[in-house]
Amino acid sequence: MAIDAEEPMMIVVTGATGNVGRVLVEVLTSAGEQVTAVSRGTSPVPIPDGARHHRADLAEPETLRPAVDGARALFLLVAGAGAELDPDDILDVAKTGGVEHIVLLSSQAAGTRPRSVSHAPLRGIEEVVQRSGLSWTILRPGGFASNAYAWADSVRTRRTVAAPFGDVGLPVVDPADIAEVAATVLRQERHGGQIYELTGPALTTPRQRVRDIAEALGQPVRFVEQTPAEARAQLLGFMPEPVVDGTLAILGEPTPAEQRISPDTERILGRAPRSFADWVRRHLHAFR
């Protein structure tokens, strides 16, 4: 990963305990940057040496102020689509603290489905960031490889996965790749004003991803195809209805743009993106 930052800078990472943020904090601290890891929770948070932790809730932007004081860059990750947030207030706090560059983790669907109920709020946050007067970079990843964690319990206990649209392929992306791209663009000014779409290296279907899990385990794992109605009922147990419907639309009827393999990860990192099979091998403990 090429880095051209000449001296350490203070970088604030929101969502620092998630699949992307946790790796991002590790990459930045390993590179010698001063990092403030921001999370909402009250439980103790393990952070690498060289980073500090700050608790803040983006729904209350003032709680972010101590974290951004003296920072030069901010990685902004919003929960869900960010519909309940006031991005203008968040960016005002960041500017006052001295932030010069914002890297927003958005979603591929903010570009492919900007008017959908599920993703319009995120597209709105993109627009606020773009007109903020700060340098900005927007990352639009496709579906995360780590969404397969939702299958972990059924794989561990029954060696079975139930999912809809078993033969519809999407280029799911490894969160570690997103984190490494974010680390690069946070530290390189030349990425200002850019929107990058991040995908994996190839289309992969739910049925194929289950085969990858089985191969890594060395044991058979049965795939059971759900109907869309069954999947919707299950997802409504932990996701808002508009997000469920938007997610199922992408999983079942992706647009050509949503199935495109983006070159952006390889351009930025100088290597091909990691495969889903690679992600499984690195996180196999979750499925054993």
PDB file of C-alpha atoms in Angstrom:
ATOM      1  CA  MET A   1       0.000   0.000   0.000  1.00  0.00           C
ATOM      2  CA  ALA A   2       1.666   3.238  -1.143  1.00  0.00           C
ATOM      3  CA  ILE A   3       1.656   6.065   1.381  1.00  0.00           C
ATOM      4  CA  ASP A   4       2.935   9.567   0.692  1.00  0.00           C
ATOM      5  CA  ALA A   5       2.182  11.304   4.001  1.00  0.00           C
ATOM      6  CA  GLU A   6       5.429  13.007   5.141  1.00  0.00           C
ATOM      7  CA  GLU A   7       4.674  13.281   8.841  1.00  0.00           C
ATOM      8  CA  PRO A   8       2.202  11.724  11.254  1.00  0.00           C
ATOM      9  CA  MET A   9      -1.238  13.332  11.287  1.00  0.00           C
ATOM     10  CA  MET A  10      -4.124  13.056  13.706  1.00  0.00           C
ATOM     11  CA  ILE A  11      -6.845  10.980  12.091  1.00  0.00           C
ATOM     12  CA  VAL A  12     -10.250  10.350  13.661  1.00  0.00           C
ATOM     13  CA  VAL A  13     -11.974   7.057  12.835  1.00  0.00           C
ATOM     14  CA  THR A  14     -15.681   6.783  13.613  1.00  0.00           C
ATOM     15  CA  GLY A  15     -17.254   3.330  13.751  1.00  0.00           C
ATOM     16  CA  ALA A  16     -13.879   2.163  15.051  1.00  0.00           C
ATOM     17  CA  THR A  17     -15.096  -1.169  16.434  1.00  0.00           C
ATOM     18  CA  GLY A  18     -16.777  -2.396  13.231  1.00  0.00           C
ATOM     19  CA  ASN A  19     -15.502  -4.695  10.505  1.00  0.00           C
ATOM     20  CA  VAL A  20     -13.951  -1.794   8.592  1.00  0.00           C
ATOM     21  CA  GLY A  21     -13.107   0.647  11.378  1.00  0.00           C
ATOM     22  CA  ARG A  22     -11.243  -1.846  13.560  1.00  0.00           C
ATOM     23  CA  VAL A  23      -8.901  -2.816  10.711  1.00  0.00           C
ATOM     24  CA  LEU A  24      -8.525   0.821   9.662  1.00  0.00           C
ATOM     25  CA  VAL A  25      -7.329   1.805  13.143  1.00  0.00           C
ATOM     26  CA  GLU A  26      -4.787  -1.037  13.058  1.00  0.00           C
ATOM     27  CA  VAL A  27      -3.491  -0.075   9.607  1.00  0.00           C
ATOM     28  CA  LEU A  28      -3.131   3.599  10.498  1.00  0.00           C
ATOM     29  CA  THR A  29      -1.407   3.027  13.828  1.00  0.00           C
ATOM     30  CA  SER A  30       0.956   0.512  12.214  1.00  0.00           C
ATOM     31  CA  ALA A  31       1.862   3.249   9.736  1.00  0.00           C
ATOM     32  CA  GLY A  32       2.735   5.583  12.603  1.00  0.00           C
ATOM     33  CA  GLU A  33      -0.295   7.860  12.485  1.00  0.00           C
ATOM     34  CA  GLN A  34      -1.910   9.377  15.562  1.00  0.00           C
ATOM     35  CA  VAL A  35      -5.394   7.872  15.667  1.00  0.00           C
ATOM     36  CA  THR A  36      -8.487   8.609  17.702  1.00  0.00           C
ATOM     37  CA  ALA A  37     -10.835   5.624  17.584  1.00  0.00           C
ATOM     38  CA  VAL A  38     -14.463   6.707  18.078  1.00  0.00           C
ATOM     39  CA  SER A  39     -17.292   4.383  19.072  1.00  0.00           C
ATOM     40  CA  ARG A  40     -20.714   4.721  20.695  1.00  0.00           C
ATOM     41  CA  GLY A  41     -20.517   1.854  23.164  1.00  0.00           C
ATOM     42  CA  THR A  42     -19.774   2.076  26.865  1.00  0.00           C
ATOM     43  CA  SER A  43     -17.992  -1.282  27.087  1.00  0.00           C
ATOM     44  CA  PRO A  44     -14.177  -1.360  27.143  1.00  0.00           C
ATOM     45  CA  VAL A  45     -12.814  -1.235  23.603  1.00  0.00           C
ATOM     46  CA  PRO A  46      -9.508  -2.930  22.677  1.00  0.00           C
ATOM     47  CA  ILE A  47      -7.447  -0.541  20.609  1.00  0.00           C
ATOM     48  CA  PRO A  48      -3.883  -0.873  19.292  1.00  0.00           C
ATOM     49  CA  ASP A  49      -0.961   0.822  20.963  1.00  0.00           C
ATOM     50  CA  GLY A  50      -0.623   4.336  19.608  1.00  0.00           C
ATOM     51  CA  ALA A  51      -4.356   5.003  19.375  1.00  0.00           C
ATOM     52  CA  ARG A  52      -6.692   6.632  21.856  1.00  0.00           C
ATOM     53  CA  HIS A  53     -10.373   5.883  22.326  1.00  0.00           C
ATOM     54  CA  HIS A  54     -13.204   8.409  22.532  1.00  0.00           C
ATOM     55  CA  ARG A  55     -16.909   7.668  23.022  1.00  0.00           C
ATOM     56  CA  ALA A  56     -19.230   9.738  20.871  1.00  0.00           C
ATOM     57  CA  ASP A  57     -22.587   9.421  19.156  1.00  0.00           C
ATOM     58  CA  LEU A  58     -22.963  11.039  15.736  1.00  0.00           C
ATOM     59  CA  ALA A  59     -26.617  11.658  16.570  1.00  0.00           C
ATOM     60  CA  GLU A  60     -25.225  14.137  19.127  1.00  0.00           C
ATOM     61  CA  PRO A  61     -22.492  15.910  17.147  1.00  0.00           C
ATOM     62  CA  GLU A  62     -21.188  17.859  20.140  1.00  0.00           C
ATOM     63  CA  THR A  63     -19.979  14.574  21.647  1.00  0.00           C
ATOM     64  CA  LEU A  64     -17.571  14.329  18.706  1.00  0.00           C
ATOM     65  CA  ARG A  65     -15.919  17.692  19.399  1.00  0.00           C
ATOM     66  CA  PRO A  66     -13.156  16.480  21.777  1.00  0.00           C
ATOM     67  CA  ALA A  67     -12.179  13.764  19.294  1.00  0.00           C
ATOM     68  CA  VAL A  68     -11.740  16.066  16.292  1.00  0.00           C
ATOM     69  CA  ASP A  69      -9.912  18.848  18.130  1.00  0.00           C
ATOM     70  CA  GLY A  70      -6.589  19.144  16.310  1.00  0.00           C
ATOM     71  CA  ALA A  71      -7.378  16.379  13.798  1.00  0.00           C
ATOM     72  CA  ARG A  72      -6.534  16.771  10.124  1.00  0.00           C
ATOM     73  CA  ALA A  73      -8.682  13.962   8.688  1.00  0.00           C
ATOM     74  CA  LEU A  74     -11.930  12.221   9.592  1.00  0.00           C
ATOM     75  CA  PHE A  75     -13.199   8.814   8.514  1.00  0.00           C
ATOM     76  CA  LEU A  76     -16.971   9.123   8.664  1.00  0.00           C
ATOM     77  CA  LEU A  77     -19.031   5.951   8.995  1.00  0.00           C
ATOM     78  CA  VAL A  78     -22.741   6.302   9.699  1.00  0.00           C
ATOM     79  CA  ALA A  79     -24.944   3.553  11.092  1.00  0.00           C
ATOM     80  CA  GLY A  80     -27.499   2.246   8.609  1.00  0.00           C
ATOM     81  CA  ALA A  81     -28.200   4.898   5.989  1.00  0.00           C
ATOM     82  CA  GLY A  82     -27.765   7.755   8.459  1.00  0.00           C
ATOM     83  CA  ALA A  83     -31.353   8.913   8.089  1.00  0.00           C
ATOM     84  CA  GLU A  84     -31.525  10.126  11.704  1.00  0.00           C
ATOM     85  CA  LEU A  85     -28.321  12.188  11.537  1.00  0.00           C
ATOM     86  CA  ASP A  86     -27.681  15.866  10.796  1.00  0.00           C
ATOM     87  CA  PRO A  87     -24.568  15.741   8.595  1.00  0.00           C
ATOM     88  CA  ASP A  88     -24.285  19.545   8.459  1.00  0.00           C
ATOM     89  CA  ASP A  89     -23.870  19.666  12.240  1.00  0.00           C
ATOM     90  CA  ILE A  90     -21.345  16.817  12.179  1.00  0.00           C
ATOM     91  CA  LEU A  91     -19.245  18.568   9.544  1.00  0.00           C
ATOM     92  CA  ASP A  92     -19.474  21.910  11.351  1.00  0.00           C
ATOM     93  CA  VAL A  93     -17.996  20.263  14.442  1.00  0.00           C
ATOM     94  CA  ALA A  94     -15.272  18.655  12.309  1.00  0.00           C
ATOM     95  CA  LYS A  95     -14.371  21.955  10.639  1.00  0.00           C
ATOM     96  CA  THR A  96     -14.197  23.775  13.951  1.00  0.00           C
ATOM     97  CA  GLY A  97     -11.795  21.115  15.213  1.00  0.00           C
ATOM     98  CA  GLY A  98      -9.458  21.680  12.280  1.00  0.00           C
ATOM     99  CA  VAL A  99     -10.385  18.740  10.049  1.00  0.00           C
ATOM    100  CA  GLU A 100      -9.294  19.339   6.458  1.00  0.00           C
ATOM    101  CA  HIS A 101     -10.239  16.071   4.768  1.00  0.00           C
ATOM    102  CA  ILE A 102     -13.298  13.809   5.104  1.00  0.00           C
ATOM    103  CA  VAL A 103     -13.441  10.218   3.909  1.00  0.00           C
ATOM    104  CA  LEU A 104     -17.056   9.055   3.872  1.00  0.00           C
ATOM    105  CA  LEU A 105     -17.880   5.365   3.845  1.00  0.00           C
ATOM    106  CA  SER A 106     -21.010   5.329   1.714  1.00  0.00           C
ATOM    107  CA  SER A 107     -22.512   2.477  -0.299  1.00  0.00           C
ATOM    108  CA  GLN A 108     -22.507   1.367  -3.908  1.00  0.00           C
ATOM    109  CA  ALA A 109     -26.300   1.665  -3.859  1.00  0.00           C
ATOM    110  CA  ALA A 110     -26.058   5.387  -3.084  1.00  0.00           C
ATOM    111  CA  GLY A 111     -24.846   5.615  -6.667  1.00  0.00           C
ATOM    112  CA  THR A 112     -26.907   2.872  -8.297  1.00  0.00           C
ATOM    113  CA  ARG A 113     -30.182   3.484  -6.406  1.00  0.00           C
ATOM    114  CA  PRO A 114     -29.978   7.109  -5.204  1.00  0.00           C
ATOM    115  CA  ARG A 115     -33.756   7.570  -5.029  1.00  0.00           C
ATOM    116  CA  SER A 116     -34.528   4.379  -3.139  1.00  0.00           C
ATOM    117  CA  VAL A 117     -36.008   4.793   0.325  1.00  0.00           C
ATOM    118  CA  SER A 118     -33.205   2.655   1.735  1.00  0.00           C
ATOM    119  CA  HIS A 119     -30.285   4.594   0.258  1.00  0.00           C
ATOM    120  CA  ALA A 120     -31.504   8.138  -0.463  1.00  0.00           C
ATOM    121  CA  PRO A 121     -30.429   9.350   3.025  1.00  0.00           C
ATOM    122  CA  LEU A 122     -26.886   8.153   2.408  1.00  0.00           C
ATOM    123  CA  ARG A 123     -26.821   9.855  -0.977  1.00  0.00           C
ATOM    124  CA  GLY A 124     -27.936  13.018   0.837  1.00  0.00           C
ATOM    125  CA  ILE A 125     -24.994  12.728   3.238  1.00  0.00           C
ATOM    126  CA  GLU A 126     -22.673  12.382   0.251  1.00  0.00           C
ATOM    127  CA  GLU A 127     -24.034  15.643  -1.128  1.00  0.00           C
ATOM    128  CA  VAL A 128     -23.533  17.441   2.193  1.00  0.00           C
ATOM    129  CA  VAL A 129     -19.925  16.214   2.318  1.00  0.00           C
ATOM    130  CA  GLN A 130     -19.315  17.347  -1.255  1.00  0.00           C
ATOM    131  CA  ARG A 131     -20.503  20.876  -0.599  1.00  0.00           C
ATOM    132  CA  SER A 132     -18.856  21.170   2.834  1.00  0.00           C
ATOM    133  CA  GLY A 133     -15.893  23.177   1.602  1.00  0.00           C
ATOM    134  CA  LEU A 134     -13.548  20.472   2.928  1.00  0.00           C
ATOM    135  CA  SER A 135     -11.450  18.120   0.866  1.00  0.00           C
ATOM    136  CA  TRP A 136     -13.417  14.883   0.529  1.00  0.00           C
ATOM    137  CA  THR A 137     -13.256  11.328  -0.759  1.00  0.00           C
ATOM    138  CA  ILE A 138     -16.282   9.031  -0.968  1.00  0.00           C
ATOM    139  CA  LEU A 139     -15.976   5.247  -0.813  1.00  0.00           C
ATOM    140  CA  ARG A 140     -18.855   3.212  -2.217  1.00  0.00           C
ATOM    141  CA  PRO A 141     -18.382  -0.476  -1.379  1.00  0.00           C
ATOM    142  CA  GLY A 142     -20.688  -3.202  -2.564  1.00  0.00           C
ATOM    143  CA  GLY A 143     -21.937  -5.966  -0.272  1.00  0.00           C
ATOM    144  CA  PHE A 144     -19.509  -6.954   2.478  1.00  0.00           C
ATOM    145  CA  ALA A 145     -17.990 -10.437   2.615  1.00  0.00           C
ATOM    146  CA  SER A 146     -18.502 -10.181   6.374  1.00  0.00           C
ATOM    147  CA  ASN A 147     -22.272 -10.300   5.877  1.00  0.00           C
ATOM    148  CA  ALA A 148     -21.647 -14.063   5.903  1.00  0.00           C
ATOM    149  CA  TYR A 149     -21.291 -13.785   9.688  1.00  0.00           C
ATOM    150  CA  ALA A 150     -25.110 -13.984   9.626  1.00  0.00           C
ATOM    151  CA  TRP A 151     -24.660 -17.624   8.583  1.00  0.00           C
ATOM    152  CA  ALA A 152     -22.123 -18.479  11.276  1.00  0.00           C
ATOM    153  CA  ASP A 153     -24.501 -19.886  13.878  1.00  0.00           C
ATOM    154  CA  SER A 154     -26.337 -22.175  11.460  1.00  0.00           C
ATOM    155  CA  VAL A 155     -23.024 -23.362  10.015  1.00  0.00           C
ATOM    156  CA  ARG A 156     -21.608 -24.110  13.470  1.00  0.00           C
ATOM    157  CA  THR A 157     -24.705 -25.848  14.806  1.00  0.00           C
ATOM    158  CA  ARG A 158     -26.290 -27.474  11.738  1.00  0.00           C
ATOM    159  CA  ARG A 159     -23.767 -27.173   8.885  1.00  0.00           C
ATOM    160  CA  THR A 160     -26.565 -25.483   6.935  1.00  0.00           C
ATOM    161  CA  VAL A 161     -27.080 -22.060   5.348  1.00  0.00           C
ATOM    162  CA  ALA A 162     -30.471 -20.681   4.317  1.00  0.00           C
ATOM    163  CA  ALA A 163     -30.438 -17.704   1.942  1.00  0.00           C
ATOM    164  CA  PRO A 164     -32.438 -16.337  -0.997  1.00  0.00           C
ATOM    165  CA  PHE A 165     -31.360 -15.917  -4.621  1.00  0.00           C
ATOM    166  CA  GLY A 166     -28.837 -18.744  -4.485  1.00  0.00           C
ATOM    167  CA  ASP A 167     -27.546 -18.315  -8.022  1.00  0.00           C
ATOM    168  CA  VAL A 168     -27.409 -14.509  -8.285  1.00  0.00           C
ATOM    169  CA  GLY A 169     -23.829 -13.289  -8.280  1.00  0.00           C
ATOM    170  CA  LEU A 170     -22.436 -10.119  -6.682  1.00  0.00           C
ATOM    171  CA  PRO A 171     -18.797  -9.021  -6.285  1.00  0.00           C
ATOM    172  CA  VAL A 172     -18.750  -8.908  -2.474  1.00  0.00           C
ATOM    173  CA  VAL A 173     -15.858  -6.958  -0.966  1.00  0.00           C
ATOM    174  CA  ASP A 174     -13.578  -7.798   1.942  1.00  0.00           C
ATOM    175  CA  PRO A 175     -13.861  -5.172   4.721  1.00  0.00           C
ATOM    176  CA  ALA A 176     -10.079  -5.331   5.132  1.00  0.00           C
ATOM    177  CA  ASP A 177      -9.718  -4.043   1.557  1.00  0.00           C
ATOM    178  CA  ILE A 178     -12.095  -1.190   2.334  1.00  0.00           C
ATOM    179  CA  ALA A 179     -10.010  -0.348   5.397  1.00  0.00           C
ATOM    180  CA  GLU A 180      -6.749  -0.358   3.469  1.00  0.00           C
ATOM    181  CA  VAL A 181      -8.218   1.860   0.761  1.00  0.00           C
ATOM    182  CA  ALA A 182      -9.541   4.217   3.445  1.00  0.00           C
ATOM    183  CA  ALA A 183      -6.123   4.372   5.108  1.00  0.00           C
ATOM    184  CA  THR A 184      -4.525   5.295   1.810  1.00  0.00           C
ATOM    185  CA  VAL A 185      -6.994   8.002   0.811  1.00  0.00           C
ATOM    186  CA  LEU A 186      -6.979   9.512   4.314  1.00  0.00           C
ATOM    187  CA  ARG A 187      -3.228  10.048   3.977  1.00  0.00           C
ATOM    188  CA  GLN A 188      -2.880  11.019   0.314  1.00  0.00           C
ATOM    189  CA  GLU A 189      -4.152  14.413  -0.759  1.00  0.00           C
ATOM    190  CA  ARG A 190      -4.357  13.392  -4.412  1.00  0.00           C
ATOM    191  CA  HIS A 191      -7.537  11.414  -3.679  1.00  0.00           C
ATOM    192  CA  GLY A 192      -9.512  14.529  -2.775  1.00  0.00           C
ATOM    193  CA  GLY A 193     -12.677  15.035  -4.824  1.00  0.00           C
ATOM    194  CA  GLN A 194     -12.862  11.364  -5.868  1.00  0.00           C
ATOM    195  CA  ILE A 195     -15.618   8.755  -5.593  1.00  0.00           C
ATOM    196  CA  TYR A 196     -14.313   5.192  -5.508  1.00  0.00           C
ATOM    197  CA  GLU A 197     -16.420   2.070  -5.941  1.00  0.00           C
ATOM    198  CA  LEU A 198     -15.013  -0.938  -4.081  1.00  0.00           C
ATOM    199  CA  THR A 199     -15.833  -4.534  -5.002  1.00  0.00           C
ATOM    200  CA  GLY A 200     -14.322  -7.963  -4.795  1.00  0.00           C
ATOM    201  CA  PRO A 201     -12.440  -9.536  -7.724  1.00  0.00           C
ATOM    202  CA  ALA A 202     -15.289 -11.655  -9.124  1.00  0.00           C
ATOM    203  CA  LEU A 203     -19.003 -12.350  -8.994  1.00  0.00           C
ATOM    204  CA  THR A 204     -19.889 -14.918  -6.356  1.00  0.00           C
ATOM    205  CA  THR A 205     -23.316 -16.367  -5.579  1.00  0.00           C
ATOM    206  CA  PRO A 206     -24.648 -17.386  -2.145  1.00  0.00           C
ATOM    207  CA  ARG A 207     -24.384 -21.025  -3.226  1.00  0.00           C
ATOM    208  CA  GLN A 208     -20.730 -20.516  -4.192  1.00  0.00           C
ATOM    209  CA  ARG A 209     -19.966 -18.708  -0.947  1.00  0.00           C
ATOM    210  CA  VAL A 210     -21.384 -21.613   1.026  1.00  0.00           C
ATOM    211  CA  ARG A 211     -19.128 -23.953  -0.972  1.00  0.00           C
ATOM    212  CA  ASP A 212     -16.159 -21.767  -0.036  1.00  0.00           C
ATOM    213  CA  ILE A 213     -17.080 -22.080   3.645  1.00  0.00           C
ATOM    214  CA  ALA A 214     -17.439 -25.857   3.318  1.00  0.00           C
ATOM    215  CA  GLU A 215     -14.083 -26.161   1.559  1.00  0.00           C
ATOM    216  CA  ALA A 216     -12.357 -24.113   4.242  1.00  0.00           C
ATOM    217  CA  LEU A 217     -13.944 -26.233   6.975  1.00  0.00           C
ATOM    218  CA  GLY A 218     -13.207 -29.470   5.193  1.00  0.00           C
ATOM    219  CA  GLN A 219     -16.801 -30.528   5.843  1.00  0.00           C
ATOM    220  CA  PRO A 220     -20.023 -30.364   3.784  1.00  0.00           C
ATOM    221  CA  VAL A 221     -22.353 -27.434   4.388  1.00  0.00           C
ATOM    222  CA  ARG A 222     -25.887 -27.697   2.991  1.00  0.00           C
ATOM    223  CA  PHE A 223     -27.400 -24.737   1.130  1.00  0.00           C
ATOM    224  CA  VAL A 224     -31.167 -24.190   1.480  1.00  0.00           C
ATOM    225  CA  GLU A 225     -32.662 -21.596  -0.818  1.00  0.00           C
ATOM    226  CA  GLN A 226     -35.189 -19.343   0.906  1.00  0.00           C
ATOM    227  CA  THR A 227     -38.093 -17.737  -0.877  1.00  0.00           C
ATOM    228  CA  PRO A 228     -37.961 -13.921  -0.965  1.00  0.00           C
ATOM    229  CA  ALA A 229     -40.861 -13.852   1.512  1.00  0.00           C
ATOM    230  CA  GLU A 230     -38.994 -16.116   3.948  1.00  0.00           C
ATOM    231  CA  ALA A 231     -35.868 -13.991   3.692  1.00  0.00           C
ATOM    232  CA  ARG A 232     -37.860 -10.783   4.165  1.00  0.00           C
ATOM    233  CA  ALA A 233     -39.527 -12.099   7.314  1.00  0.00           C
ATOM    234  CA  GLN A 234     -36.163 -13.080   8.747  1.00  0.00           C
ATOM    235  CA  LEU A 235     -34.464  -9.763   7.939  1.00  0.00           C
ATOM    236  CA  LEU A 236     -37.323  -7.747   9.421  1.00  0.00           C
ATOM    237  CA  GLY A 237     -36.288  -9.157  12.773  1.00  0.00           C
ATOM    238  CA  PHE A 238     -33.268  -6.846  12.882  1.00  0.00           C
ATOM    239  CA  MET A 239     -33.481  -4.383   9.982  1.00  0.00           C
ATOM    240  CA  PRO A 240     -35.943  -1.548   9.188  1.00  0.00           C
ATOM    241  CA  GLU A 241     -38.434  -2.370   6.460  1.00  0.00           C
ATOM    242  CA  PRO A 242     -37.043   0.066   3.825  1.00  0.00           C
ATOM    243  CA  VAL A 243     -33.541  -1.348   4.333  1.00  0.00           C
ATOM    244  CA  VAL A 244     -34.840  -4.916   4.046  1.00  0.00           C
ATOM    245  CA  ASP A 245     -36.655  -4.173   0.793  1.00  0.00           C
ATOM    246  CA  GLY A 246     -33.665  -2.299  -0.626  1.00  0.00           C
ATOM    247  CA  THR A 247     -31.313  -5.112   0.323  1.00  0.00           C
ATOM    248  CA  LEU A 248     -33.504  -7.807  -1.220  1.00  0.00           C
ATOM    249  CA  ALA A 249     -33.822  -5.788  -4.416  1.00  0.00           C
ATOM    250  CA  ILE A 250     -30.046  -5.722  -4.795  1.00  0.00           C
ATOM    251  CA  LEU A 251     -29.604  -9.381  -3.856  1.00  0.00           C
ATOM    252  CA  GLY A 252     -32.348 -10.598  -6.174  1.00  0.00           C
ATOM    253  CA  GLU A 253     -32.267  -8.194  -9.117  1.00  0.00           C
ATOM    254  CA  PRO A 254     -28.892  -6.434  -9.184  1.00  0.00           C
ATOM    255  CA  THR A 255     -28.328  -3.869 -11.909  1.00  0.00           C
ATOM    256  CA  PRO A 256     -25.417  -4.276 -14.339  1.00  0.00           C
ATOM    257  CA  ALA A 257     -23.603  -1.564 -12.361  1.00  0.00           C
ATOM    258  CA  GLU A 258     -24.018  -3.574  -9.155  1.00  0.00           C
ATOM    259  CA  GLN A 259     -22.474  -6.633 -10.822  1.00  0.00           C
ATOM    260  CA  ARG A 260     -19.563  -4.725 -12.338  1.00  0.00           C
ATOM    261  CA  ILE A 261     -16.064  -5.517 -11.058  1.00  0.00           C
ATOM    262  CA  SER A 262     -14.569  -2.164 -10.125  1.00  0.00           C
ATOM    263  CA  PRO A 263     -10.864  -1.506 -10.809  1.00  0.00           C
ATOM    264  CA  ASP A 264     -10.603   1.076  -8.020  1.00  0.00           C
ATOM    265  CA  THR A 265      -9.225  -1.151  -5.249  1.00  0.00           C
ATOM    266  CA  GLU A 266      -6.416  -2.424  -7.458  1.00  0.00           C
ATOM    267  CA  ARG A 267      -5.659   1.093  -8.700  1.00  0.00           C
ATOM    268  CA  ILE A 268      -5.322   2.441  -5.173  1.00  0.00           C
ATOM    269  CA  LEU A 269      -3.601  -0.486  -3.434  1.00  0.00           C
ATOM    270  CA  GLY A 270      -1.549  -1.821  -6.339  1.00  0.00           C
ATOM    271  CA  ARG A 271      -2.923  -5.344  -5.909  1.00  0.00           C
ATOM    272  CA  ALA A 272      -6.070  -7.262  -6.712  1.00  0.00           C
ATOM    273  CA  PRO A 273      -8.867  -7.235  -4.131  1.00  0.00           C
ATOM    274  CA  ARG A 274      -9.158 -10.240  -1.830  1.00  0.00           C
ATOM    275  CA  SER A 275     -11.623 -13.009  -2.684  1.00  0.00           C
ATOM    276  CA  PHE A 276     -14.491 -14.220  -0.516  1.00  0.00           C
ATOM    277  CA  ALA A 277     -12.646 -17.517  -0.083  1.00  0.00           C
ATOM    278  CA  ASP A 278      -9.690 -15.602   1.352  1.00  0.00           C
ATOM    279  CA  TRP A 279     -11.989 -13.782   3.785  1.00  0.00           C
ATOM    280  CA  VAL A 280     -13.431 -17.116   4.941  1.00  0.00           C
ATOM    281  CA  ARG A 281      -9.997 -18.629   5.555  1.00  0.00           C
ATOM    282  CA  ARG A 282      -9.009 -15.656   7.729  1.00  0.00           C
ATOM    283  CA  HIS A 283     -12.256 -15.801   9.754  1.00  0.00           C
ATOM    284  CA  LEU A 284     -12.846 -19.529   9.837  1.00  0.00           C
ATOM    285  CA  HIS A 285     -13.039 -19.540  13.649  1.00  0.00           C
ATOM    286  CA  ALA A 286     -16.514 -17.971  13.349  1.00  0.00           C
ATOM    287  CA  PHE A 287     -17.818 -21.009  11.454  1.00  0.00           C
ATOM    288  CA  ARG A 288     -16.161 -23.937  13.230  1.00  0.00           C
TER     289      ARG A 288
END
